[in-house]
Amino acid sequence: MKNQKPRGNMGGMAGGQPPQMPIDLTTTTGVKNSKGTSIFKSAVILRKISKYVAGTDSDAIMPIPVFIDPYNDKIIADGLPPELREELADESVLTASSD
């Protein structure tokens, strides 16, 4: 087992998640929903992955976490992967940061 590389490590990210860096929250900006409050809902969008791409016997489903404005049920586009923003434009909305 000596000198073996770890398996299942996606691009150096444990569990597919980027490494967490300490963030000073006083340097961040709040995000407001369509009613001007700071509350959002969590949800997922699902993407189907071909069994040939996934390397499995059958197609796979990949969940992508998103935030939803609870007042209009639109996906917060700022949190979408850039590759999906155009495809989901009718179901999403950009938010304005609060200062």
Short mmCIF file of C-alpha atoms in Angstrom, two decimals:
data_model
loop_
_atom_site.label_atom_id
_atom_site.label_comp_id
_atom_site.label_asym_id
_atom_site.label_seq_id
_atom_site.Cartn_x
_atom_site.Cartn_y
_atom_site.Cartn_z
CA MET A 1 0.00 0.00 0.00
CA LYS A 2 3.01 2.23 0.26
CA ASN A 3 3.33 4.92 -2.44
CA GLN A 4 -0.19 4.35 -3.78
CA LYS A 5 -2.17 7.34 -4.92
CA PRO A 6 -5.55 7.85 -3.22
CA ARG A 7 -8.53 6.71 -5.29
CA GLY A 8 -11.83 8.47 -5.83
CA ASN A 9 -10.32 11.91 -5.40
CA MET A 10 -11.87 14.08 -8.13
CA GLY A 11 -9.19 16.47 -9.33
CA GLY A 12 -7.68 16.79 -5.86
CA MET A 13 -11.05 17.55 -4.31
CA ALA A 14 -12.19 15.18 -1.57
CA GLY A 15 -15.69 13.97 -2.37
CA GLY A 16 -15.86 16.29 -5.36
CA GLN A 17 -15.92 19.37 -3.14
CA PRO A 18 -13.33 22.16 -3.39
CA PRO A 19 -11.07 22.56 -0.36
CA GLN A 20 -12.59 24.90 2.22
CA MET A 21 -10.71 28.13 2.88
CA PRO A 22 -11.38 30.29 5.92
CA ILE A 23 -13.60 33.21 4.90
CA ASP A 24 -14.02 36.40 6.92
CA LEU A 25 -17.78 36.94 6.67
CA THR A 26 -17.34 40.68 7.27
CA THR A 27 -15.76 40.88 3.81
CA THR A 28 -18.76 39.26 2.09
CA THR A 29 -21.89 40.84 0.62
CA GLY A 30 -25.45 39.73 1.39
CA VAL A 31 -27.80 38.45 -1.30
CA LYS A 32 -31.47 39.45 -1.29
CA ASN A 33 -34.47 37.64 -2.73
CA SER A 34 -37.28 39.25 -4.74
CA LYS A 35 -38.93 40.58 -1.55
CA GLY A 36 -35.70 42.11 -0.24
CA THR A 37 -35.07 39.53 2.49
CA SER A 38 -32.15 37.15 2.89
CA ILE A 39 -34.01 33.81 3.03
CA PHE A 40 -33.74 31.22 0.24
CA LYS A 41 -34.77 27.58 -0.21
CA SER A 42 -32.38 24.75 -1.07
CA ALA A 43 -33.18 22.43 -3.96
CA VAL A 44 -31.45 20.30 -6.57
CA ILE A 45 -31.62 20.05 -10.32
CA LEU A 46 -30.94 16.63 -11.78
CA ARG A 47 -28.74 15.84 -14.76
CA LYS A 48 -28.67 12.48 -16.50
CA ILE A 49 -25.23 11.09 -17.30
CA SER A 50 -24.85 8.50 -20.06
CA LYS A 51 -23.62 5.13 -18.87
CA TYR A 52 -20.75 5.52 -21.34
CA VAL A 53 -19.63 8.77 -19.74
CA ALA A 54 -20.28 7.51 -16.19
CA GLY A 55 -18.51 4.21 -16.88
CA THR A 56 -21.39 2.26 -15.34
CA ASP A 57 -23.86 -0.39 -16.53
CA SER A 58 -26.71 2.13 -16.67
CA ASP A 59 -27.24 5.86 -16.97
CA ALA A 60 -26.62 7.82 -13.78
CA ILE A 61 -28.33 10.83 -12.21
CA MET A 62 -26.23 13.68 -10.84
CA PRO A 63 -27.82 16.14 -8.37
CA ILE A 64 -26.69 19.77 -8.58
CA PRO A 65 -27.52 21.84 -5.49
CA VAL A 66 -29.21 25.18 -6.18
CA PHE A 67 -30.88 27.98 -4.22
CA ILE A 68 -34.46 29.04 -4.95
CA ASP A 69 -36.13 32.40 -4.30
CA PRO A 70 -39.07 31.34 -2.08
CA TYR A 71 -41.34 34.09 -3.42
CA ASN A 72 -41.12 33.35 -7.15
CA ASP A 73 -39.67 29.80 -7.14
CA LYS A 74 -36.89 30.85 -9.53
CA ILE A 75 -33.39 29.36 -9.34
CA ILE A 76 -30.74 31.86 -8.23
CA ALA A 77 -28.65 31.98 -11.42
CA ASP A 78 -25.58 33.30 -9.59
CA GLY A 79 -25.25 29.87 -7.94
CA LEU A 80 -25.65 27.82 -11.12
CA PRO A 81 -22.68 26.32 -12.91
CA PRO A 82 -21.91 28.71 -15.81
CA GLU A 83 -22.48 25.90 -18.33
CA LEU A 84 -26.16 25.66 -17.28
CA ARG A 85 -27.10 29.33 -17.00
CA GLU A 86 -28.26 29.74 -20.60
CA GLU A 87 -30.19 26.45 -20.62
CA LEU A 88 -32.00 27.37 -17.38
CA ALA A 89 -32.43 31.10 -18.11
CA ASP A 90 -36.26 30.89 -18.15
CA GLU A 91 -36.26 29.16 -14.75
CA SER A 92 -33.71 31.39 -13.04
CA VAL A 93 -33.05 34.95 -11.99
CA LEU A 94 -29.90 36.93 -11.21
CA THR A 95 -29.82 38.53 -7.78
CA ALA A 96 -28.62 41.92 -6.66
CA SER A 97 -26.11 42.00 -3.84
CA SER A 98 -26.90 44.16 -0.85
CA ASP A 99 -24.25 46.51 0.46
#
